[in-house]
């Protein structure tokens, strides 16, 4: 999922200061001054983003690799329970996004600020409660920490996604045909010797390092546009293929195994974790009062796409569905090209996801060195960060499990746990009804249970798969 996080950074020696970088800040700088809360309009002659532009950004911020992993998530939950759970999770996720926006409005008006970031909203919300006031700064730092983990987690997922997909294209090259009506199950013999997927990650490492050396993400804007177009075209082709190759009668379990449901939760919340784009988009709108309509319309489309592709993909490929639906596409050049195009889009998106943690972690360090060494230090730190994400991906080279792990660890807090608690502390002096306390506590409890069970099951499965691999292939890095 491409998420535009709103983390605070300024590079003045503090890791969590006031400025708020996001991918959209780089590619779509604010066209006008921020709106005062009391007027709820953007002042000045220059305009902000329109309704349609904001809707497109919201869709772009929520649709990514998480969508491609949802067919396997539906398999883990069951053909009936999976779509129902996705629908419920979509409603809860949108509700939490709306809670975040409402709290930001209330707090920014209270302190006379034009707008707030996610972390600042939590900080000022905690200042509303006397016994939390002394520790309010830790609220912002905690949110920012989870945002950093999320962004670096996305980068790890991209490493695994690219290695798995490119590995399959290379392995199937000799048997790939121009006839897409043959080998629909994608179960062809591997005719080209290939390496372990972790070797592919190491091969991609120099390219990713060079990519993040781009001094300004505005230079990547044309490539980002192309990447969005090819990813959209790829998704359309995947939909058409999956719809046309559903096998009847459908004999798939309506409800999956209980122990697999936490893996479903992790993948689903990974896909729905677009809450980081909400406040930046709302703050950049020309008419922010229209943002709730954008939110409901955009997330309605996103939820429909998630449920439909997850269900159709599972119905099409059944028990053989992979960590990404692209790994199940037929062995013909049309759909192999789809995989390559989607990989190109993910490659470019890596720079956008990397922008946020880089802008938080690097400027404070660079500010401490002389001007002569600032550029070398900046590039060195970028290199180390990319190597770090690559190393994490190498440690967990399982696409479905790394998605579920990232979703369970960080996305559950950002999307489900923090927003309901933020509403309680923001409006605690305004006589909230008992139902609100019950509802918010229930949502946060669901997020906490999902975090604990999802993280535990993902780690257990990672350990189990690594043990099986060591038994089956004593030398993992040998040429296959």
Tab-separated table of C-alpha atoms in Angstrom:
chain	number	residue	atom	x	y	z
A	1	UNK	CA	0.000	0.000	0.000
A	2	UNK	CA	1.365	3.440	-0.805
A	3	UNK	CA	0.941	5.459	2.358
A	4	UNK	CA	1.710	9.147	2.685
A	5	UNK	CA	2.555	9.521	6.336
A	6	UNK	CA	2.480	12.746	8.252
A	7	UNK	CA	5.501	12.582	10.511
A	8	UNK	CA	7.108	15.538	12.213
A	9	UNK	CA	10.660	16.530	11.453
A	10	UNK	CA	12.723	19.640	11.067
A	11	UNK	CA	16.305	18.651	11.358
A	12	UNK	CA	17.097	21.005	14.215
A	13	UNK	CA	18.581	18.379	16.447
A	14	UNK	CA	15.249	16.847	17.404
A	15	UNK	CA	14.056	13.625	15.922
A	16	UNK	CA	10.411	14.543	16.426
A	17	UNK	CA	10.046	18.234	15.790
A	18	UNK	CA	7.267	20.206	14.159
A	19	UNK	CA	7.608	19.964	10.399
A	20	UNK	CA	5.607	17.286	8.675
A	21	UNK	CA	7.113	15.621	5.565
A	22	UNK	CA	5.104	13.335	3.368
A	23	UNK	CA	5.356	11.978	-0.161
A	24	UNK	CA	2.661	14.409	-1.219
A	25	UNK	CA	4.642	17.313	0.227
A	26	UNK	CA	7.406	16.424	-2.199
A	27	UNK	CA	5.371	15.598	-5.287
A	28	UNK	CA	2.405	17.891	-4.619
A	29	UNK	CA	3.576	20.886	-2.567
A	30	UNK	CA	0.871	22.905	-0.896
A	31	UNK	CA	-0.368	25.431	-3.460
A	32	UNK	CA	-1.498	27.968	-0.909
A	33	UNK	CA	-1.350	28.947	2.733
A	34	UNK	CA	-2.887	26.639	5.307
A	35	UNK	CA	-6.490	27.424	6.191
A	36	UNK	CA	-7.437	28.857	9.558
A	37	UNK	CA	-9.708	26.448	11.391
A	38	UNK	CA	-12.375	29.038	12.191
A	39	UNK	CA	-13.012	29.850	8.503
A	40	UNK	CA	-12.584	26.298	7.271
A	41	UNK	CA	-11.441	27.730	3.930
A	42	UNK	CA	-8.079	28.243	2.313
A	43	UNK	CA	-7.139	31.935	2.240
A	44	UNK	CA	-5.256	33.719	-0.481
A	45	UNK	CA	-5.531	33.865	-4.247
A	46	UNK	CA	-3.845	30.515	-4.830
A	47	UNK	CA	-5.972	27.417	-4.741
A	48	UNK	CA	-5.611	24.124	-2.937
A	49	UNK	CA	-6.388	20.681	-4.277
A	50	UNK	CA	-9.819	20.074	-5.757
A	51	UNK	CA	-12.344	17.436	-4.761
A	52	UNK	CA	-11.284	15.142	-7.622
A	53	UNK	CA	-7.556	15.633	-7.031
A	54	UNK	CA	-7.966	14.805	-3.353
A	55	UNK	CA	-9.996	11.716	-4.236
A	56	UNK	CA	-7.263	10.496	-6.603
A	57	UNK	CA	-4.591	11.039	-3.940
A	58	UNK	CA	-6.698	9.167	-1.394
A	59	UNK	CA	-7.076	6.217	-3.763
A	60	UNK	CA	-3.382	6.271	-4.600
A	61	UNK	CA	-2.502	6.358	-0.912
A	62	UNK	CA	-4.547	3.236	-0.133
A	63	UNK	CA	-3.977	0.963	-3.125
A	64	UNK	CA	-0.659	-0.870	-3.388
A	65	UNK	CA	0.920	-4.228	-2.599
A	66	UNK	CA	-1.592	-4.875	0.194
A	67	UNK	CA	-4.377	-5.192	-2.392
A	68	UNK	CA	-2.521	-7.966	-4.224
A	69	UNK	CA	-2.166	-9.974	-1.009
A	70	UNK	CA	-5.867	-9.924	-0.132
A	71	UNK	CA	-6.840	-13.117	-2.028
A	72	UNK	CA	-4.546	-15.057	0.304
A	73	UNK	CA	-6.018	-13.134	3.240
A	74	UNK	CA	-9.513	-14.250	2.172
A	75	UNK	CA	-8.216	-17.815	1.981
A	76	UNK	CA	-6.987	-17.523	5.580
A	77	UNK	CA	-10.383	-16.260	6.776
A	78	UNK	CA	-12.675	-18.226	4.469
A	79	UNK	CA	-14.723	-17.459	1.368
A	80	UNK	CA	-17.631	-16.053	3.408
A	81	UNK	CA	-15.964	-14.838	6.587
A	82	UNK	CA	-13.150	-13.123	4.635
A	83	UNK	CA	-15.294	-10.671	2.603
A	84	UNK	CA	-17.568	-10.016	5.601
A	85	UNK	CA	-14.528	-9.262	7.762
A	86	UNK	CA	-13.060	-6.976	5.097
A	87	UNK	CA	-16.338	-5.065	4.931
A	88	UNK	CA	-16.460	-4.642	8.712
A	89	UNK	CA	-12.792	-3.661	8.836
A	90	UNK	CA	-13.380	-1.096	6.092
A	91	UNK	CA	-16.214	0.514	8.061
A	92	UNK	CA	-14.114	0.626	11.227
A	93	UNK	CA	-11.060	1.992	9.381
A	94	UNK	CA	-13.085	4.803	7.774
A	95	UNK	CA	-14.704	5.592	11.128
A	96	UNK	CA	-11.265	5.880	12.739
A	97	UNK	CA	-10.091	8.168	9.935
A	98	UNK	CA	-13.079	10.405	10.562
A	99	UNK	CA	-12.359	10.400	14.299
A	100	UNK	CA	-8.807	11.573	13.581
A	101	UNK	CA	-10.049	14.424	11.376
A	102	UNK	CA	-12.646	15.530	13.946
A	103	UNK	CA	-10.100	15.497	16.768
A	104	UNK	CA	-7.625	17.456	14.657
A	105	UNK	CA	-10.291	20.096	13.938
A	106	UNK	CA	-11.265	20.418	17.589
A	107	UNK	CA	-7.707	20.641	18.889
A	108	UNK	CA	-6.423	23.003	16.189
A	109	UNK	CA	-9.309	25.389	16.912
A	110	UNK	CA	-8.605	25.148	20.632
A	111	UNK	CA	-4.934	26.092	20.285
A	112	UNK	CA	-5.412	28.431	17.282
A	113	UNK	CA	-3.336	26.369	14.867
A	114	UNK	CA	-4.208	26.119	11.140
A	115	UNK	CA	-3.746	22.353	11.140
A	116	UNK	CA	-2.223	19.485	13.079
A	117	UNK	CA	-0.374	16.326	12.201
A	118	UNK	CA	-1.313	12.910	13.555
A	119	UNK	CA	1.442	13.071	16.164
A	120	UNK	CA	0.585	16.629	17.203
A	121	UNK	CA	-3.081	15.717	17.554
A	122	UNK	CA	-2.189	12.947	19.989
A	123	UNK	CA	0.168	15.256	21.902
A	124	UNK	CA	-2.368	18.068	22.329
A	125	UNK	CA	-5.092	15.545	23.071
A	126	UNK	CA	-3.022	14.171	25.943
A	127	UNK	CA	-2.542	17.707	27.238
A	128	UNK	CA	-6.317	17.818	27.762
A	129	UNK	CA	-5.953	15.231	30.525
A	130	UNK	CA	-4.213	16.517	33.651
A	131	UNK	CA	-2.490	13.261	34.594
A	132	UNK	CA	-1.233	12.771	31.020
A	133	UNK	CA	-0.047	16.348	30.455
A	134	UNK	CA	3.512	15.781	31.683
A	135	UNK	CA	3.977	12.939	29.226
A	136	UNK	CA	2.155	14.482	26.253
A	137	UNK	CA	5.314	14.747	24.136
A	138	UNK	CA	5.627	10.962	24.287
A	139	UNK	CA	2.280	10.695	22.543
A	140	UNK	CA	3.645	12.419	19.466
A	141	UNK	CA	6.877	10.449	19.602
A	142	UNK	CA	5.010	7.164	19.889
A	143	UNK	CA	2.815	7.910	16.881
A	144	UNK	CA	5.816	9.003	14.864
A	145	UNK	CA	7.708	5.861	15.828
A	146	UNK	CA	4.904	3.656	14.523
A	147	UNK	CA	4.725	5.752	11.357
A	148	UNK	CA	8.450	5.206	10.809
A	149	UNK	CA	8.069	1.468	11.402
A	150	UNK	CA	5.193	1.400	8.923
A	151	UNK	CA	7.122	3.205	6.191
A	152	UNK	CA	10.238	1.071	6.601
A	153	UNK	CA	7.953	-1.971	6.675
A	154	UNK	CA	6.524	-0.943	3.314
A	155	UNK	CA	10.072	-0.727	1.949
A	156	UNK	CA	10.800	-4.260	3.200
A	157	UNK	CA	7.618	-5.522	1.531
A	158	UNK	CA	8.740	-3.932	-1.739
A	159	UNK	CA	12.059	-5.778	-1.620
A	160	UNK	CA	10.285	-9.113	-1.129
A	161	UNK	CA	7.604	-8.343	-3.728
A	162	UNK	CA	10.125	-7.456	-6.405
A	163	UNK	CA	12.374	-10.430	-5.709
A	164	UNK	CA	9.498	-12.941	-5.767
A	165	UNK	CA	7.960	-11.602	-8.962
A	166	UNK	CA	11.181	-11.074	-10.930
A	167	UNK	CA	12.429	-14.501	-9.798
A	168	UNK	CA	9.299	-16.120	-11.198
A	169	UNK	CA	9.553	-14.252	-14.512
A	170	UNK	CA	13.178	-15.371	-14.913
A	171	UNK	CA	12.463	-18.977	-13.952
A	172	UNK	CA	9.522	-19.256	-16.367
A	173	UNK	CA	11.210	-17.414	-19.255
A	174	UNK	CA	11.888	-20.442	-21.493
A	175	UNK	CA	8.385	-21.859	-21.077
A	176	UNK	CA	6.526	-18.538	-21.391
A	177	UNK	CA	4.333	-18.401	-24.480
A	178	UNK	CA	2.209	-15.847	-26.309
A	179	UNK	CA	-0.862	-18.039	-25.829
A	180	UNK	CA	-2.622	-17.024	-22.642
A	181	UNK	CA	-5.167	-19.836	-22.972
A	182	UNK	CA	-2.602	-22.434	-21.927
A	183	UNK	CA	-1.337	-23.237	-18.428
A	184	UNK	CA	-3.922	-21.155	-16.575
A	185	UNK	CA	-2.877	-22.689	-13.289
A	186	UNK	CA	0.639	-21.338	-13.712
A	187	UNK	CA	1.993	-24.756	-12.695
A	188	UNK	CA	4.741	-25.049	-15.319
A	189	UNK	CA	8.131	-26.657	-15.026
A	190	UNK	CA	11.020	-24.409	-14.095
A	191	UNK	CA	13.350	-24.552	-17.070
A	192	UNK	CA	15.733	-21.721	-16.201
A	193	UNK	CA	18.041	-22.236	-13.209
A	194	UNK	CA	17.643	-19.369	-10.780
A	195	UNK	CA	18.857	-18.114	-7.422
A	196	UNK	CA	17.227	-17.890	-4.041
A	197	UNK	CA	14.944	-14.834	-3.770
A	198	UNK	CA	17.350	-13.248	-1.287
A	199	UNK	CA	20.019	-13.102	-3.975
A	200	UNK	CA	17.598	-11.099	-6.092
A	201	UNK	CA	17.129	-8.682	-3.196
A	202	UNK	CA	20.875	-8.113	-3.103
A	203	UNK	CA	20.836	-7.523	-6.851
A	204	UNK	CA	18.142	-4.861	-6.454
A	205	UNK	CA	19.994	-3.184	-3.586
A	206	UNK	CA	22.303	-0.946	-5.710
A	207	UNK	CA	19.339	0.211	-7.821
A	208	UNK	CA	17.341	1.171	-4.730
A	209	UNK	CA	20.338	3.003	-3.274
A	210	UNK	CA	20.761	5.043	-6.459
A	211	UNK	CA	17.018	5.725	-6.507
A	212	UNK	CA	16.983	7.238	-3.001
A	213	UNK	CA	19.945	9.445	-3.913
A	214	UNK	CA	17.469	11.556	-5.917
A	215	UNK	CA	17.927	15.021	-4.351
A	216	UNK	CA	14.285	16.018	-4.781
A	217	UNK	CA	11.299	13.756	-5.286
A	218	UNK	CA	9.839	16.284	-7.714
A	219	UNK	CA	12.269	14.846	-10.256
A	220	UNK	CA	10.478	11.515	-9.893
A	221	UNK	CA	7.015	13.004	-10.455
A	222	UNK	CA	6.844	12.027	-14.172
A	223	UNK	CA	7.995	8.495	-13.363
A	224	UNK	CA	5.526	8.364	-10.485
A	225	UNK	CA	2.700	9.279	-12.850
A	226	UNK	CA	3.778	6.568	-15.283
A	227	UNK	CA	4.043	4.093	-12.422
A	228	UNK	CA	0.488	4.882	-11.293
A	229	UNK	CA	-0.826	4.419	-14.830
A	230	UNK	CA	0.889	1.058	-15.409
A	231	UNK	CA	-0.165	-0.209	-11.974
A	232	UNK	CA	-3.763	0.756	-12.755
A	233	UNK	CA	-3.604	-1.005	-16.128
A	234	UNK	CA	-2.081	-4.068	-14.466
A	235	UNK	CA	-4.873	-4.222	-11.883
A	236	UNK	CA	-7.511	-4.016	-14.628
A	237	UNK	CA	-5.913	-6.961	-16.476
A	238	UNK	CA	-5.682	-8.959	-13.237
A	239	UNK	CA	-9.378	-8.325	-12.585
A	240	UNK	CA	-10.381	-9.408	-16.085
A	241	UNK	CA	-8.331	-12.591	-15.922
A	242	UNK	CA	-9.573	-13.555	-12.456
A	243	UNK	CA	-13.217	-12.904	-13.357
A	244	UNK	CA	-12.953	-14.977	-16.524
A	245	UNK	CA	-11.318	-18.002	-14.908
A	246	UNK	CA	-13.404	-18.749	-11.831
A	247	UNK	CA	-13.857	-22.508	-11.671
A	248	UNK	CA	-17.309	-23.890	-10.960
A	249	UNK	CA	-18.554	-25.526	-8.844
A	250	UNK	CA	-16.796	-23.566	-6.111
A	251	UNK	CA	-15.718	-25.907	-3.352
A	252	UNK	CA	-13.853	-23.617	-0.976
A	253	UNK	CA	-14.303	-23.390	2.814
A	254	UNK	CA	-16.697	-20.661	3.933
A	255	UNK	CA	-14.712	-20.220	7.158
A	256	UNK	CA	-10.984	-20.749	7.450
A	257	UNK	CA	-8.965	-22.184	10.296
A	258	UNK	CA	-9.019	-20.186	13.512
A	259	UNK	CA	-5.214	-20.083	13.743
A	260	UNK	CA	-4.998	-18.473	10.280
A	261	UNK	CA	-7.407	-15.636	11.068
A	262	UNK	CA	-4.733	-13.467	12.770
A	263	UNK	CA	-2.746	-13.644	9.505
A	264	UNK	CA	-5.858	-12.408	7.701
A	265	UNK	CA	-6.103	-9.528	10.174
A	266	UNK	CA	-2.493	-8.477	9.627
A	267	UNK	CA	-2.787	-8.487	5.835
A	268	UNK	CA	-6.142	-6.707	5.855
A	269	UNK	CA	-5.094	-3.942	8.248
A	270	UNK	CA	-1.862	-3.534	6.240
A	271	UNK	CA	-4.027	-2.846	3.198
A	272	UNK	CA	-6.351	-0.469	5.073
A	273	UNK	CA	-3.580	1.493	6.789
A	274	UNK	CA	-4.025	4.667	4.771
A	275	UNK	CA	-4.738	6.810	7.801
A	276	UNK	CA	-1.402	8.590	7.359
A	277	UNK	CA	-2.664	10.326	4.208
A	278	UNK	CA	-5.843	11.668	5.793
A	279	UNK	CA	-4.661	14.839	7.544
A	280	UNK	CA	-2.154	15.906	4.827
A	281	UNK	CA	-4.892	15.575	2.196
A	282	UNK	CA	-7.482	17.399	4.277
A	283	UNK	CA	-5.024	20.188	5.047
A	284	UNK	CA	-4.254	20.695	1.339
A	285	UNK	CA	-7.873	20.867	0.137
A	286	UNK	CA	-9.271	24.107	-1.218
A	287	UNK	CA	-12.596	23.314	0.511
A	288	UNK	CA	-11.749	21.116	3.507
A	289	UNK	CA	-15.406	20.984	4.542
A	290	UNK	CA	-15.874	18.628	1.561
A	291	UNK	CA	-13.264	16.201	2.825
A	292	UNK	CA	-15.708	13.868	4.650
A	293	UNK	CA	-17.453	13.280	1.319
A	294	UNK	CA	-14.095	12.563	-0.308
A	295	UNK	CA	-13.215	10.222	2.532
A	296	UNK	CA	-16.428	8.221	2.349
A	297	UNK	CA	-16.445	8.055	-1.459
A	298	UNK	CA	-12.759	7.168	-1.751
A	299	UNK	CA	-12.718	4.586	1.004
A	300	UNK	CA	-15.971	3.127	-0.335
A	301	UNK	CA	-14.209	2.524	-3.646
A	302	UNK	CA	-11.147	1.136	-1.863
A	303	UNK	CA	-13.240	-1.235	0.262
A	304	UNK	CA	-15.102	-2.461	-2.827
A	305	UNK	CA	-11.809	-3.118	-4.635
A	306	UNK	CA	-10.400	-4.959	-1.627
A	307	UNK	CA	-13.440	-7.185	-1.169
A	308	UNK	CA	-13.916	-7.888	-4.870
A	309	UNK	CA	-10.303	-8.685	-5.770
A	310	UNK	CA	-9.769	-10.652	-2.561
A	311	UNK	CA	-12.861	-12.761	-3.178
A	312	UNK	CA	-12.500	-13.148	-6.947
A	313	UNK	CA	-8.795	-13.932	-6.687
A	314	UNK	CA	-9.412	-16.673	-4.136
A	315	UNK	CA	-12.308	-18.101	-6.177
A	316	UNK	CA	-10.094	-18.138	-9.275
A	317	UNK	CA	-6.929	-19.717	-7.863
A	318	UNK	CA	-8.279	-21.491	-4.784
A	319	UNK	CA	-5.884	-23.114	-2.358
A	320	UNK	CA	-2.894	-22.433	-4.640
A	321	UNK	CA	-3.156	-18.634	-4.245
A	322	UNK	CA	0.213	-17.038	-3.528
A	323	UNK	CA	1.348	-14.199	-1.303
A	324	UNK	CA	0.608	-11.886	-4.242
A	325	UNK	CA	-1.979	-12.679	-6.886
A	326	UNK	CA	0.572	-11.740	-9.546
A	327	UNK	CA	2.472	-14.943	-8.699
A	328	UNK	CA	-0.534	-16.966	-9.930
A	329	UNK	CA	-0.977	-15.271	-13.281
A	330	UNK	CA	-0.731	-17.514	-16.377
A	331	UNK	CA	2.605	-18.182	-17.976
A	332	UNK	CA	2.184	-16.037	-21.066
A	333	UNK	CA	3.963	-12.854	-21.990
A	334	UNK	CA	0.881	-10.654	-21.584
A	335	UNK	CA	0.593	-11.428	-17.899
A	336	UNK	CA	4.319	-11.694	-17.343
A	337	UNK	CA	4.427	-8.131	-18.690
A	338	UNK	CA	1.738	-7.241	-16.136
A	339	UNK	CA	4.046	-8.499	-13.398
A	340	UNK	CA	6.993	-6.530	-14.777
A	341	UNK	CA	4.947	-3.332	-15.105
A	342	UNK	CA	3.654	-3.647	-11.558
A	343	UNK	CA	7.209	-4.243	-10.386
A	344	UNK	CA	8.273	-1.018	-12.103
A	345	UNK	CA	5.511	0.858	-10.298
A	346	UNK	CA	6.537	-0.618	-6.952
A	347	UNK	CA	10.194	0.235	-7.639
A	348	UNK	CA	9.379	3.921	-8.153
A	349	UNK	CA	7.037	3.931	-5.160
A	350	UNK	CA	9.918	2.771	-2.958
A	351	UNK	CA	11.456	6.248	-3.153
A	352	UNK	CA	8.195	7.842	-1.997
A	353	UNK	CA	7.855	5.516	0.980
A	354	UNK	CA	11.523	5.955	1.874
A	355	UNK	CA	11.199	9.750	1.849
A	356	UNK	CA	9.385	9.925	5.190
A	357	UNK	CA	11.785	7.985	7.466
A	358	UNK	CA	14.765	9.506	5.672
A	359	UNK	CA	13.526	13.035	6.331
A	360	UNK	CA	13.028	12.222	9.997
A	361	UNK	CA	16.218	10.369	10.755
A	362	UNK	CA	18.804	12.034	8.518
A	363	UNK	CA	18.483	15.871	8.929
A	364	UNK	CA	19.238	15.901	12.694
A	365	UNK	CA	22.478	14.026	12.029
A	366	UNK	CA	23.465	16.121	9.011
A	367	UNK	CA	22.878	19.312	11.030
A	368	UNK	CA	25.657	18.264	13.424
A	369	UNK	CA	28.433	18.080	10.808
A	370	UNK	CA	30.234	20.808	8.878
A	371	UNK	CA	28.853	21.925	5.533
A	372	UNK	CA	31.705	20.174	3.726
A	373	UNK	CA	30.606	16.767	5.029
A	374	UNK	CA	26.841	17.206	4.862
A	375	UNK	CA	26.349	15.657	1.419
A	376	UNK	CA	28.595	12.618	2.052
A	377	UNK	CA	26.943	12.028	5.436
A	378	UNK	CA	23.463	12.391	3.922
A	379	UNK	CA	24.196	9.876	1.152
A	380	UNK	CA	25.885	7.492	3.557
A	381	UNK	CA	22.912	7.488	5.908
A	382	UNK	CA	20.523	6.930	3.008
A	383	UNK	CA	22.639	3.991	1.925
A	384	UNK	CA	22.622	2.514	5.424
A	385	UNK	CA	18.839	2.875	5.707
A	386	UNK	CA	18.273	1.068	2.408
A	387	UNK	CA	20.725	-1.667	3.440
A	388	UNK	CA	18.823	-1.969	6.728
A	389	UNK	CA	15.479	-2.474	4.970
A	390	UNK	CA	17.087	-4.970	2.589
A	391	UNK	CA	18.566	-6.890	5.529
A	392	UNK	CA	15.146	-7.093	7.199
A	393	UNK	CA	13.624	-8.366	3.961
A	394	UNK	CA	16.358	-11.000	3.658
A	395	UNK	CA	15.608	-12.159	7.194
A	396	UNK	CA	11.903	-12.556	6.315
A	397	UNK	CA	11.733	-13.479	2.595
A	398	UNK	CA	8.059	-14.517	2.798
A	399	UNK	CA	5.811	-11.942	1.129
A	400	UNK	CA	2.545	-12.924	2.810
A	401	UNK	CA	4.113	-13.128	6.266
A	402	UNK	CA	6.071	-9.882	6.083
A	403	UNK	CA	2.876	-8.075	4.990
A	404	UNK	CA	0.942	-9.621	7.870
A	405	UNK	CA	3.721	-8.826	10.344
A	406	UNK	CA	4.007	-5.166	9.334
A	407	UNK	CA	0.232	-4.810	9.416
A	408	UNK	CA	-0.093	-6.415	12.843
A	409	UNK	CA	2.821	-4.565	14.451
A	410	UNK	CA	2.321	-1.003	13.274
A	411	UNK	CA	-0.852	-0.583	11.226
A	412	UNK	CA	-3.090	-1.923	14.003
A	413	UNK	CA	-1.956	0.893	16.307
A	414	UNK	CA	-2.208	3.668	13.735
A	415	UNK	CA	-5.491	2.622	12.140
A	416	UNK	CA	-7.450	1.076	15.029
A	417	UNK	CA	-5.980	1.663	18.492
A	418	UNK	CA	-4.895	5.313	18.578
A	419	UNK	CA	-7.865	7.152	16.920
A	420	UNK	CA	-10.611	5.932	19.334
A	421	UNK	CA	-8.408	6.663	22.341
A	422	UNK	CA	-7.610	10.082	20.896
A	423	UNK	CA	-11.315	10.920	20.724
A	424	UNK	CA	-11.807	9.926	24.353
A	425	UNK	CA	-9.021	12.158	25.632
A	426	UNK	CA	-9.853	15.031	23.261
A	427	UNK	CA	-13.523	15.270	24.247
A	428	UNK	CA	-13.325	13.841	27.758
A	429	UNK	CA	-14.564	17.120	29.281
A	430	UNK	CA	-17.577	17.343	26.965
A	431	UNK	CA	-19.847	14.648	28.376
A	432	UNK	CA	-19.358	11.857	25.887
A	433	UNK	CA	-22.108	9.264	26.079
A	434	UNK	CA	-21.356	5.856	27.632
A	435	UNK	CA	-21.979	4.284	24.224
A	436	UNK	CA	-19.051	6.243	22.799
A	437	UNK	CA	-16.774	4.938	25.536
A	438	UNK	CA	-17.969	1.377	24.915
A	439	UNK	CA	-17.650	1.676	21.132
A	440	UNK	CA	-14.179	3.252	21.205
A	441	UNK	CA	-12.901	0.831	23.827
A	442	UNK	CA	-14.178	-2.080	21.733
A	443	UNK	CA	-12.415	-0.812	18.576
A	444	UNK	CA	-9.127	-0.297	20.396
A	445	UNK	CA	-9.464	-3.724	22.031
A	446	UNK	CA	-9.990	-5.337	18.625
A	447	UNK	CA	-6.840	-3.568	17.405
A	448	UNK	CA	-4.869	-4.702	20.442
A	449	UNK	CA	-5.995	-8.321	20.108
A	450	UNK	CA	-5.172	-8.208	16.405
A	451	UNK	CA	-1.744	-6.793	17.192
A	452	UNK	CA	-0.944	-9.507	19.731
A	453	UNK	CA	-2.346	-12.501	17.863
A	454	UNK	CA	-1.292	-11.311	14.409
A	455	UNK	CA	2.278	-10.600	15.463
A	456	UNK	CA	2.533	-13.911	17.317
A	457	UNK	CA	1.175	-16.022	14.459
A	458	UNK	CA	3.272	-14.230	11.839
A	459	UNK	CA	6.446	-14.850	13.850
A	460	UNK	CA	5.478	-18.494	14.466
A	461	UNK	CA	4.875	-19.040	10.732
A	462	UNK	CA	8.130	-17.323	9.811
A	463	UNK	CA	10.091	-19.587	12.152
A	464	UNK	CA	8.241	-22.675	10.890
A	465	UNK	CA	8.848	-21.902	7.215
A	466	UNK	CA	12.510	-21.177	7.798
A	467	UNK	CA	12.849	-24.526	9.582
A	468	UNK	CA	11.198	-26.322	6.659
A	469	UNK	CA	13.471	-24.595	4.184
A	470	UNK	CA	16.572	-25.593	6.118
A	471	UNK	CA	15.416	-29.199	6.143
A	472	UNK	CA	14.531	-29.255	2.462
A	473	UNK	CA	17.441	-27.200	1.124
A	474	UNK	CA	20.581	-27.341	3.285
A	475	UNK	CA	22.277	-24.667	1.206
A	476	UNK	CA	19.686	-21.952	0.721
A	477	UNK	CA	21.885	-19.707	-1.381
A	478	UNK	CA	22.902	-22.344	-3.903
A	479	UNK	CA	21.670	-21.991	-7.470
A	480	UNK	CA	18.444	-23.899	-7.821
